[in-house]
Coordinates of C-alpha atoms in Angstrom, one line a residue:
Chain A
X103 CA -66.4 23.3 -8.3
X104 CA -68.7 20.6 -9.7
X105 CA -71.7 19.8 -8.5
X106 CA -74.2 16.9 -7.4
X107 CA -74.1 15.2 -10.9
X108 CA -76.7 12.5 -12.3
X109 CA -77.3 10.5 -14.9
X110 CA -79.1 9.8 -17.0
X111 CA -81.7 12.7 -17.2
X112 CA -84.7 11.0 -18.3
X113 CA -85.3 7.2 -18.8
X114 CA -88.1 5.2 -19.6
X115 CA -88.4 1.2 -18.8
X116 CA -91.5 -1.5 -19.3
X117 CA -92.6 -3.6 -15.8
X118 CA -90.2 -6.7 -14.8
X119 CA -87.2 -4.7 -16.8
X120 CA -84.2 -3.5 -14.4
X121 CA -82.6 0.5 -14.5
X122 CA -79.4 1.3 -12.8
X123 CA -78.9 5.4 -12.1
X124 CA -76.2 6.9 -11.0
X125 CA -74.3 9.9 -9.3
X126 CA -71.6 11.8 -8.6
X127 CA -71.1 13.6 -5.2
X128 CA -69.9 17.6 -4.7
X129 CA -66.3 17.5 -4.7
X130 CA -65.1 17.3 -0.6
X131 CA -68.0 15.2 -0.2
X132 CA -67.9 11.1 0.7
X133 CA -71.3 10.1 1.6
X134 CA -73.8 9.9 -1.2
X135 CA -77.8 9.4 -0.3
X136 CA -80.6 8.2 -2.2
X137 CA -84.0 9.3 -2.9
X138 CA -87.4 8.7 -4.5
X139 CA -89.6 11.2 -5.1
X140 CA -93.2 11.1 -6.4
X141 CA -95.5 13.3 -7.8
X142 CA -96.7 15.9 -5.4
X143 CA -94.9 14.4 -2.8
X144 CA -91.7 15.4 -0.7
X145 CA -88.4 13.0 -1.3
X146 CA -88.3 9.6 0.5
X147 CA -84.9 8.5 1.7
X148 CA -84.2 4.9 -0.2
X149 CA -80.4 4.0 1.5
X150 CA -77.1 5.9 2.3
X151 CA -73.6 4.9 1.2
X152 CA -70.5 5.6 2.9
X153 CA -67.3 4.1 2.8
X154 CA -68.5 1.7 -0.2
X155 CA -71.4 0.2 2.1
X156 CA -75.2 0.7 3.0
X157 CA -74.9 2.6 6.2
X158 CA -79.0 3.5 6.6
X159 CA -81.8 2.0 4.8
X160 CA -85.0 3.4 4.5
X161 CA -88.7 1.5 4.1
X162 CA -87.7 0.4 0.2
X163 CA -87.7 -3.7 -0.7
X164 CA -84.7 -5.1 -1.7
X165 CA -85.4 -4.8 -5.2
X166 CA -83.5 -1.6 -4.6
X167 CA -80.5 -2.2 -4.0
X168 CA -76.7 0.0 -4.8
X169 CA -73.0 0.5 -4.9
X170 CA -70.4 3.1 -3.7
X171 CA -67.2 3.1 -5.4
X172 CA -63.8 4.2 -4.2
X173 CA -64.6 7.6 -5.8
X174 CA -67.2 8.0 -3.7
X175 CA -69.9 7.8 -6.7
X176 CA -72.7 5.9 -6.5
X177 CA -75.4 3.6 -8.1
X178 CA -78.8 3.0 -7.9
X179 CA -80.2 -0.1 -9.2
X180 CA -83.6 -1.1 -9.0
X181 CA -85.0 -5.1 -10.0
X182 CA -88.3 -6.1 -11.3
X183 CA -89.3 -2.7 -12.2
X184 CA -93.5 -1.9 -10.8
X185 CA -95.3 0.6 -12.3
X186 CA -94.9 2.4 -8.9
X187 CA -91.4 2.5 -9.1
X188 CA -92.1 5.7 -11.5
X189 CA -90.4 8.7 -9.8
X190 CA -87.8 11.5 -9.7
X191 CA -84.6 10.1 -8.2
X192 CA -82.8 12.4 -6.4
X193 CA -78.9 12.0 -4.8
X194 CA -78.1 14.0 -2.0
X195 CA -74.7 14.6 -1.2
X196 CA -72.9 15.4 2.0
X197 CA -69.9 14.9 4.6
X198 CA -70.0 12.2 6.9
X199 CA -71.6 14.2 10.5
X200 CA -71.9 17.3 8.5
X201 CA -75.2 16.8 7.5
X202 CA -75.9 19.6 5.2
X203 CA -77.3 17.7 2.1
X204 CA -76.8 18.7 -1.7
X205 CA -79.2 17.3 -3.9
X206 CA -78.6 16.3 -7.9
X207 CA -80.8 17.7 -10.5
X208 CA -82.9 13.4 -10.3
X209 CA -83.6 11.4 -12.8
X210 CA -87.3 10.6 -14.2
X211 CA -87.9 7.5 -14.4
X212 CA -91.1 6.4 -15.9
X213 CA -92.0 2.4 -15.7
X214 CA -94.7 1.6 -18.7
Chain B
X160 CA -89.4 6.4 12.8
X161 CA -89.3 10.0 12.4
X162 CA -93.0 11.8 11.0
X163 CA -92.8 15.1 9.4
X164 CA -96.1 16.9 8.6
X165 CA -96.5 20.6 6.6
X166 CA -98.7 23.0 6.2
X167 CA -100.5 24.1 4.5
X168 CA -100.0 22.7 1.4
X169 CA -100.9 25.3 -0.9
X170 CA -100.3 29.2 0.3
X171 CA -101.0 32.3 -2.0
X172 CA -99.3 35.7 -1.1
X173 CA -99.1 39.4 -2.6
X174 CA -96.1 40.6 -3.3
X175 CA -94.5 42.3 -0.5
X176 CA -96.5 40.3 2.1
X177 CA -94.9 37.6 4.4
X178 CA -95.5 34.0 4.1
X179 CA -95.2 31.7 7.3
X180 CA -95.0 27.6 6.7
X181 CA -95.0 25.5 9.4
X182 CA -94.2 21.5 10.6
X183 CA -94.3 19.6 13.2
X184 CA -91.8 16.3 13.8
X185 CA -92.6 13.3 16.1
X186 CA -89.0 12.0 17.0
X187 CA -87.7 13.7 19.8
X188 CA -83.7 12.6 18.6
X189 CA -83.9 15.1 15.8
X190 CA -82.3 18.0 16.1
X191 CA -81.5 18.8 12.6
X192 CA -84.3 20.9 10.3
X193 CA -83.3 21.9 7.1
X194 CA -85.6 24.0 4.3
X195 CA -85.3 23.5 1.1
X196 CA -86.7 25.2 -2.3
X197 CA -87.7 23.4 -5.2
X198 CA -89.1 25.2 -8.6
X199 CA -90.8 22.9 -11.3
X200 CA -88.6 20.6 -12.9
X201 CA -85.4 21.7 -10.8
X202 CA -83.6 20.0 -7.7
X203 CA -84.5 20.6 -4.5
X204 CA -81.7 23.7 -3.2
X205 CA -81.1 24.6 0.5
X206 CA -82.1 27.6 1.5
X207 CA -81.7 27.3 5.5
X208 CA -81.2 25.1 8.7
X209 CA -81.1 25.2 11.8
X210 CA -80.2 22.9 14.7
X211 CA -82.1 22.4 17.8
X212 CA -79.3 24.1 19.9
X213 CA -80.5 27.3 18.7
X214 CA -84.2 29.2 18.3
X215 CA -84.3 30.9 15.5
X216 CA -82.1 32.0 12.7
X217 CA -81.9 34.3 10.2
X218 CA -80.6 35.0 6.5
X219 CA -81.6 38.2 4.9
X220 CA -85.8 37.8 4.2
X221 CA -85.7 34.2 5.4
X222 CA -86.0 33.1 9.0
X223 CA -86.5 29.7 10.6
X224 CA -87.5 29.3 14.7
X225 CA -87.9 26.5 16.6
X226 CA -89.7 25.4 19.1
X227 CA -88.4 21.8 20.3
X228 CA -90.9 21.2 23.6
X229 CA -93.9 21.4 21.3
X230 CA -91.6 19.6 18.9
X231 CA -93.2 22.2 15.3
X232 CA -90.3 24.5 13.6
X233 CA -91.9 27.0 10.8
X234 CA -90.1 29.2 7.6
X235 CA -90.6 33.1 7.8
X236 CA -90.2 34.4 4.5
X237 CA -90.6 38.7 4.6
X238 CA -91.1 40.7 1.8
X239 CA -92.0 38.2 -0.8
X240 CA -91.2 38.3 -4.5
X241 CA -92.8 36.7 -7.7
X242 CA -89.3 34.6 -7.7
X243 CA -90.0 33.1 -4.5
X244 CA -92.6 31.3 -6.1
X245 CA -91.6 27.1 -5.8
X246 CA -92.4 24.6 -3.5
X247 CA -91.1 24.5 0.0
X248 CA -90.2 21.6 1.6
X249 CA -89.0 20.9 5.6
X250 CA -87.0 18.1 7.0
X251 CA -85.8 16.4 10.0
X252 CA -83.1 14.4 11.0
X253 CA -80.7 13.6 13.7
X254 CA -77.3 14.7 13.4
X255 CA -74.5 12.4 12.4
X256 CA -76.6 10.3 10.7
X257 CA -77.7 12.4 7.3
X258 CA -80.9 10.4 6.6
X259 CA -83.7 13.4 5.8
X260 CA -87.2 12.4 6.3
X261 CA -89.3 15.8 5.0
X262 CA -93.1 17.0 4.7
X263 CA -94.7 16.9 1.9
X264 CA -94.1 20.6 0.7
X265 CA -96.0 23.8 0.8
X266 CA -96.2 25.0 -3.2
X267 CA -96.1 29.0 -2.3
X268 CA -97.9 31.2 -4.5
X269 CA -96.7 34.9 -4.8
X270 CA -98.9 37.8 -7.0
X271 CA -97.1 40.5 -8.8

């Protein structure tokens, strides 16, 4: 039984550029989370998809912005990339009222 | 919106000795506190929750108890080993919703 699955591993992108990441939930699963987390820091929920739409959002512009598909995987895609956007992006992965989350392995992002 | 705070933020053990972690939460509508374990360069992995229906629970040399009038809920860890050695992060949310907001982790510290 797979996994939270992400991709890519490691990416690096230059300020105004735009990066797309993405995920694939725990098998059984059908609600995929999203989010960033800095250096030293603990992880800072971004948005929650469900049923192909945005269910939560957290305190993230709309530069970040994503997509469920019917498979229940997900994208991230961020716009206008800032220096601060450079993070480990973690998905989370869970059933709908369940709650327990499973989190990816993130991607590094690094915005030059 | 929610607040989580940890602490501390750095705790250094002997092996064999007990290690206690502690947060507190500011929205009363959570009743869902998960801990989670994250070594250097890995995901962040579950180790265990609880929910505010119940005061304390156990799983083999970790422990979790909470207290929800003084709103705080803190990680017993017994018996520590070198391999316990990661960063420790708690999180609150309120059920059925699946949107984690956590501290901002405890990196524990444990002596052969």
């Amino acid at each position: 039984d797979a996994g939270v699955t992400q991709s890519p591993t490691h990416l690096i992108k230059t300020r105004g550029q735009q990066v797309t990441l993405r995920c694939s939930p725990k098998s059984g699963h059908d609600t995929v989370s999203w989010y960033q987390q800095a250096l030293g820091q603990g992880p800072q929920f971004i948005f929650q998809y469900y049923e192909e739409e945005e269910r939560q959002r957290g305190n993230f512009p709309d530069r970040f912005s994503g997509h469920q598909y019917p498979n229940y995987s997900s994208e991230l895609n961020v716009n206008a990339l800032l220096l601060g956007d450079s993070a480990l992006y973690l998905c989370a992965s869970s059933r709908v009222r369940l709650d327990t989350q499973y989190f990816g392995p993130g991607t590094r992002l690094t915005v030059l | 919106g929610e607040n989580v705070e940890q602490h501390p933020s750095t705790l250094s053990v002997q092996e064999g000795d007990s290690a206690v972690i502690k947060c507190t939460y500011s929205d009363s509508a959570s009743n869902y506190f998960p801990w989670y374990k994250q070594e250097l360069g890995k995901r962040p992995q579950l180790i265990i929750d609880i929910r505010s229906n119940v005061g304390e629970k156990k799983d083999q040399r970790i422990a979790v108890t909470l207290n929800k009038t003084a709103k705080h809920f803190s990680l017993h860890i017994t018996e520590t080993q070198p391999e316990d050695s990661a960063v420790y992060f708690c999180a609150a949310s309120e059920l059925g919703y699946s949107t984690l907001t956590f501290g901002k982790g405890t990196m524990l510290l444990v002596s052969p």
